[in-house]
Every structure is written in structure tokens, then in C-alpha cells.
Amino acid sequence: MTPSRLGLLAISSVLFSATVPLLSQELNSTFARDPGQPVDRQYTDQILKYTTDPSFISPLVDYLPASKTVPTPAKVLGDISGAPDMLPYAEDVYRYFRLLEAGSPRVKVFTIGHSEEGREMIAAAIADPKLLDGAKGNDARLAQLADPRMIGLDDAKARQIVDQSWPVYYITGTIHSPETGAPTALMELAYRLAVDDAPYIKYIRSHMIVLITPVVEVDGRDRMVDIYKWHKAHPGGDWPHLLYWGHYVAHDNNRDAMAMTLELTRNVLNTYLAWHAQVLHDLHESVPFLYDNTVGDGPYNAWADPMLADEWAELGWNNVAQMQNFGMPGVFTHGDFDTWSPGYLMFLAGMHNGISRLYETFGNGGADTEKRILRPEDYSRTWYRQNPPLPVVTWSQRDNNNYEESALLSTLSYFSQNTHHFLENFYRKSKRAVEKPSLEGPAAYVIPADPADANRQIELLKVLKRQHVEIEQLSDSITSTVPAEKRGDKPKQETFPAGSIVVRMDQPYSRVADALLDRQFWAAGDPQKHPYDDTGWSFTHLFNLKVVRVLDPAILKSKMTALADPATLAGNVSGSGPVLAVANTSQVALLPLVYRLKSATIQVAEKSFDADGKHFAAGSLLIATSPGDGIAKVLHDLSLDASRLGAAPSVPVHAATAPRIAFMHTWLGTQTEGWWRYAFDTTGVPFDYISTQTVANQPDLRAKYDVIIFAPVGRSSALEILNGIPLWNNPMPWQKSELTPNLGALDSTSDIRPGLGYEGLAHLKQFVERGGLLITCEDTAQFAIDTGLAPGVSVAPQGEARVVGTVLNTVFVARDHPVAFGYGPGVPVISANGMAFNVSNTLGRTGGRVLMDPLTDPLDPYAKRATGRGSVDDSDEPQGRKITEPEPLVKQQPWEPKPLDEEQTRNNPQVIPVPERPDVILRFSDAKTLLLDGLLDKPSSIAEHAVVVNAHLGQGNVLLFGNNPVYRGETVGTYPLVFNAILNYQHLAHQSAPPGKEAPVHQALPGRDFP
Ligand SMILES: [Zn+2]
């Protein structure tokens, strides 16, 4: 698009005239224009031309004010904001904002950080120069409202500050890259705020600061623009869907507000808090025509201040009423988005005493003007949507921009008229957050000092730091009263050693710490039947930590000091001697250590041992050291404690090599596996990144790799993984080209359509049979089962069980299995939908029960006994003949395979040879203790069933996860299940394999004189 396009366009084709006075304009003086306002005629004509229906525009945006000095978005775009067939790159958007800054004293633009791929993120502050020049002083005042401890919680002082201060309203655009409209809407919005002299706009910019980040997911935006350009250059063809949005994840970038793993989340929160803003308003596009989900639906987050819910209602209903007043159809604020999980970007505000808001407008996934056919649930009239969207429309990007801008301008106007009210609320919410210990409580969370947990404690504390939560450390040991686990039980006394971590609740950001560390309960009978996202997330559980919720406020008087750097909690080396022992306590850094010390000789202890006054669990590492090898620094970097021993302990060991890992991804979806890449990158475990197409073309995978990770694709079937995308139409490249400079950085292909194929499947099978380890999870575990890579494993029928992103309790079945190294009796897992496995000693369609008649209770053979003498566990005895004892019936546990007797194994080719029978490593707890956090209903069909299984094929192994052990940066407690498997990939033979089949046991490291 060249900048001259606008001038070339004929202006005669306008659909309707801007001079026709709109009824609402006449009646509603709130948004009256300045009578002397010059109008940019040409730009205005284009607005009207691209608006497909007169009801899709408001009097707020049906003209563009003209300025002699300030350039309009057309200067950069070559056409107006929302024009068809054109999407600007992030840098074009930034160029415009910087031109705006150069042209207007009412705009300041600054960098707020960079993405994973190094692209810049910006924010623009817009207000009168008086406000911008005084922003520093204003911010110092807002800081006192944000942290009322600074003014001694004194309401009178707060009142003075409120009277002197301007609020900050932060708007963020296009976090979801296929939702393309926000950047141009925000360019034009910024121009209007800077230039328009309508009284209501003058009021906005003289009473508040509007902060705008036009592009949140900047890596994804540039790739989306590439794809759109490719689509425009190939008319009539299919174009590739957006595979990589951000570097790691796609849609889930809006689920990162808890763990804060992504740069975009950190940059937005840091900006939001640095400005002490009152609102974070995030723009999305997936619902016709404008769902202001500010009000949303229940259940509401249980840790939010109730005032927030009132603010949602106030702003949401007001905004809808304004839009109704403009005559714009399809605007509503109640809807099917529940406000339970605090994982959404906007919720950074909700959990930091601000106001979270989100618009869903209607986007076309690009700038094509399209006929859109709505579904009945979208266009039906209901109590909260009396003027629903039209069932069939011609919809343009300009329509979308009109809705976004009109709604934002009207809500900014409302906010500017009520700045005192919202600043007062901001102060009150902050104050109540500080008063939490004396109001609802708790007083604090305590993380008891424990070297075994330190590595994972540090990971949790890093999250809390990113959330700007203050963390302290006990100077002396203290004893506190802690509540009993069950209601009605007596409280207990608990002693916390010196050095224990205290997260005080008398701090401004207590709510976010409370929401992350507490437990969640979603009632099975809750009227909300469709949770929008995960129902449970307790970081206490997901990081596999002990964290104590303390109600007794006495703890706050204990001596404690601020903990500046959590990394100081670990990384210490004690003792002396040439052998370094690193205990396996299911830390995330044990596998990374092996890669960092690639040249060192490292062994894995196969049994536990005691040395240096400490207990070392099976799976601990023994490292031969020499002076000056720099190991101490590596241990410090990785937050791992270690003991120097004079001699190697007498314990069976095997060598720990650094396995060669490949991540295999599909071209169907790269998000869920992206979280795995994130975990491996950030902990420091290297891997090759290959696609199913690479595997299809690589005959000898085993020569290159020891471990292949096939992380979840996300609800894909085996057929989809094998077949890929149908080949009926045109090829769809994902690669760098002149037209698409931002594609192909992570991986590339000339055509994303072909899948793994049967050739690829054969290569994968051969890889395992030759001793490789294939790691699968959720849909890829199902794939392994469906394609015969996991003999004896099937997915347990779900029955009526209901699980929606729930944290569940588990029990290790094989505690001495290498995958369980370093763990206690169980570990909390997050389960998307309750996926569990059945295992069998035979092959068969339903987990190998083909040999048996159906039973009323398939696990209880006695349920089948016939009427007769004796008890239920007895056998009947026919009269008048000698008694023949039947073969004893074995009661099988839900996680166990059905034992086979002689009769069943005779001439039965379906029987799996013993070394190839699957091992159950981890199972769900019983129904009573299964639930930790979230929603669990009717769990009997999945309770006690296997959730992590190691299947055997040839010389190798296929590890299957029903839970996702590497998820959203939240499951640090289960990363080591994967890492243990990788580290011990050559030692995963069947548990009851006959002697000789096991991998050889090596001699432990000699105490001295090590080569
Ligand atoms: Zn979205």
C-alpha cells in the first residue's frame, strides 16, 4: 500500500452522507462536536465508504477532525484506519504513534520492553500537556493510593491526593494475533484524543491519562500480517492459519497472567504498575458485534475485592447503554465468559487493585470485507441482549474499528466524568488489600525453609516477584497456630524454622498472592456448566510445595527481612572431597545440570543412600569433580545444593549422559507444545526442533536422537496427525520469503499440509524399537495408543466424570521407577478433562478385557458369583459330590492389568510378552481424596486409574501422560517426571523383566583417583 492511495480514491461512492444529522447526535449532547471543528473531508468519506451499514457507526467516529499539524493514520497506512485489504506491521503502527508524538504535545511514546524475538513493545500516553508534564508528580501521588501504607492508611490524606490526581486508563490491543483490528482502531483513537476539540474529548484529555499499547503480541502481529499479505497475493487460494503467534504460545498468551512466563505479560504488568493505572482494558475480536465482557458471568474470582464486581457492573452496563443510544446493534455485557480464573491479561489489573476489562468485537481475521453468517446462539435475543447482532451481515474491518472506537470513547468519557469516584475506589481496594489480615485473612502464607524444596520454592518466588509481591524471610524460628485441614477440627501449632519464607497479606498486592497460593473449589452443582478455562490452579500444589496458610496475625509481628533475591535460597556446596552428590528432590534443575556439565562424569544412584549427614533419594547424582572445574558456579546458577563426599557411596549406579532430544511438532497446532519448549528453554535443556514432516523423511531417527518428545498438539486425532491437512487445494508454505519475512524462524516448510504419514509412523516405531524414548501426552498419548506404539495401554472410559482443568491428587504405583525418582508418595497434577489409562497384559480393543465376560463390576470378579451357599466372597458347593476348589479369583485394582491364568494364556497370540507389558508409574487417588483444586464431579470412573504409564516396544519405551506435566509455566512440580524419564531413558525396562533383560548395573564412582 502506497501513501498516495487515499488521494487516488474517488470520493463519489459514499454509501450515505455524513451531513445527514443522526438522531442520537441531536438528542444526546454528551458527545456533541465542537461547532468550529474542521473536518478531514477525504478521510471522513472513506470512513463512510467502508462502513457497510449506517447502524454500524456512531456520531463519535462518523467524521475525522482535521489538523494542520498532526498527521492522520492515513499518512502511514496510505488509507484510513480499518480500510479493507490492508494490515500494518507493528513497526508501521509504531511509526505512526511516533509521528503523532512529533506532531502533538498531547502524545508521549515510549518503549515498554521487547518480545522473546526482540521486537519492541510500546505504549503511548495521551493527555493535555499539563497532565503529561506533571505525570511524574501525579504518579508519585497515585503510588500513595496504590500503597496506602505510605500515608498510614489515612483516608483524609487519601482524599487530598484523590482531589489532586488524574487516573490512568490503560488500553491494550491485539494480544491475539488473528484478531487484527485493534492496531488501526487505536491509531485513530489516539489521533482523535489528541486532535478533536469536541467538549467531551477535551474533558477526557484534561482529566485523565489514556495509555495505549497498540500491539501486545508483536511477534504474532508481524507473522499475521505476512500471512495476510500472502493471502492477498494468492487470490482464490487457501492460506495457512497462523501457527506461531508468539515465540512459544498462541491463544494461551492470554492465560499467562498467573505464572507470567511471557515477555508480553511482564511488560504490560510492569507498565501498568509503573503508571499506577486504574484500568487495564484488553481488546479482542471473536464475538459479534461487541461483547463488553466486563460484566461477564459467574462464578466471579473468589479473591477479587467485591468493589471490583461493582465497578464491572457500573462500567459494563453504562457502556452498553451508551452504544444502545448510538443505535448500534449487537452490544451486550453479560455473557458466557466466567470471571473465575485470574489467568487473563486484563486480570493483572483485577488482581492488583485495578479494574480489568475486555471487549470482544467482531473481526474477520484480516481486513477482507466478508459476508458473515451468524449462528443462532449469536443472533438470538435474550434478556441481556435485547438488540442482538444481525443474523447475516456484510462486515468490514472498518465496522469493527467503528465499534471498538465508539465504545472506547464513550467509556473514556464516562470514566473522565467520574475520576474521583474511581480513584477513591482504587485507594479503597488497595487499602483493603493491606488490611486483609484483620479483615478476611489470612495473615500470611508461610513456605517453611526446606532444602529439599528450595529449588522449586525459588521457581514459585520468581513468579511472586514478577507479580510484584513482597517476600520476606523469618529471622528466627517461630510457632504459629494454623487452621485444621477440615472444618470443625482443632487448629494445630506449627513451628517454622528461621529462613522460612513469609508472604505477608498486609501488602498492597496481597490478593494476587492469595489467589495463586490458596485452594480453589468449583461446586459440581454450580449453575455455570461451561467453565471458560481451568477451574483449579493452586500454585502450592502445582509447584509441589508445602505452603501454610496462617490466620493468626501474630506472625506479622515476627522478625523478618525482605528477600531481595530468591536465588540465595539454594546453590550451596557443603563438605569436602572429590565426589559431588546432588540429591534428587524432584527439582527442575537436575537434568539441566547434566547438560551444563557435559564433559563431567556423572552417575545416577539407583538406590537411596546416606552421606554427609544427609539422605539422598534414588535418582541422586554423583559427579566426579576436579579442582577448578567451575562446578560450584554452575550449581549456584541452577539453584542446586550439593555435598562433597570423600568417597563414592556404595550404591548401584548407572551413567548419566546428556540424551539427544528432539521435539516433534505438527503443522496443525504449535501452542500446547510451545509450553513444553518454554520449559525446556528456560530451565536449560537443549533440543532439536523437528516436524512430523521431518520424521517422515528421516529413516534412521535413532542414529540422531535418544529421546523424541511429542508434546500435545491440542485435541488432534491420530488420523489428523497422520494425514495432516487435506491436499485437495493449493500448497500452503510456512517459510521466509520477500512477501513473508517473519515466517519460518522456528521451523519452515514449503507446504504445511502433509502430516506424519505412515512412513513417518514407521520411522517413529523403529526409533522406539531401537531403544529410543518417545514421550507423549494427552492427544499424542492417544495417538501412540491408536497407532500401536503403546501395547497394552488404552484410554479409560470417562463415564460421567467431569473434570475441567482440575488439580488432582495422585499416588506413585512404582516408587522406585526412575520416573518417580525424588518424589514422595504422590504429586499433584493438572488434568484437562480427567484422561486416565487402563493397562492390560493382552492386546485388545477395550484394554484387553476381550477374554472376559462383561461383569457388573469389571474389577470385582466376585460380583459375578451365583446364588448359593456361603458369603459373597465364598464359592457355592454343589451337594452330593466331592468339592473341587475353583481357581482363586483375583481382585484387580483399577490401575492394574487383569492377571491372566493358564487357560487365558494358552495359544493366545494376543498375550503381551512380559518385558513388553506396560508399567503404571502414577495413578489417580481414590475418589474421596482425588480433588485438590477446581471442579470434580462423579469421579468413580477415573479414580485410581493410571495417569502416567510407561509402555515398552522393542528395546525402547513410550511414556504416556494423561495429565499435562508441562503446562503454562504453572506445573513446575511435574516437570521432573519428564526430566527423570529423559535422564534415565536407557533404564526404563519393564519393572518385572526377567534378570538379564535389565540394563547392566555399573560400578559406582571410585572414591579417588578418578580419571
Ligand atoms: Zn482474543
mmCIF file of N, CA and C in Angstrom, residues 862 886-890:
data_model
loop_
_atom_site.group_PDB
_atom_site.id
_atom_site.type_symbol
_atom_site.label_atom_id
_atom_site.label_comp_id
_atom_site.label_asym_id
_atom_site.label_seq_id
_atom_site.Cartn_x
_atom_site.Cartn_y
_atom_site.Cartn_z
ATOM 1 N N TYR A 862 -15.936 -61.276 42.120
ATOM 2 C CA TYR A 862 -16.940 -61.896 42.985
ATOM 3 C C TYR A 862 -18.326 -61.313 42.758
ATOM 4 N N PRO A 886 -12.322 -73.965 43.010
ATOM 5 C CA PRO A 886 -12.069 -73.212 41.775
ATOM 6 C C PRO A 886 -10.734 -72.471 41.878
ATOM 7 N N GLU A 887 -10.260 -72.069 40.735
ATOM 8 C CA GLU A 887 -9.066 -71.214 40.695
ATOM 9 C C GLU A 887 -9.425 -69.943 41.477
ATOM 10 N N PRO A 888 -8.564 -69.492 42.419
ATOM 11 C CA PRO A 888 -8.939 -68.285 43.178
ATOM 12 C C PRO A 888 -9.103 -67.086 42.243
ATOM 13 N N LEU A 889 -10.130 -66.319 42.492
ATOM 14 C CA LEU A 889 -10.347 -65.128 41.676
ATOM 15 C C LEU A 889 -9.552 -63.976 42.274
ATOM 16 N N VAL A 890 -8.869 -63.266 41.426
ATOM 17 C CA VAL A 890 -8.007 -62.183 41.912
ATOM 18 C C VAL A 890 -8.724 -60.863 41.717
#
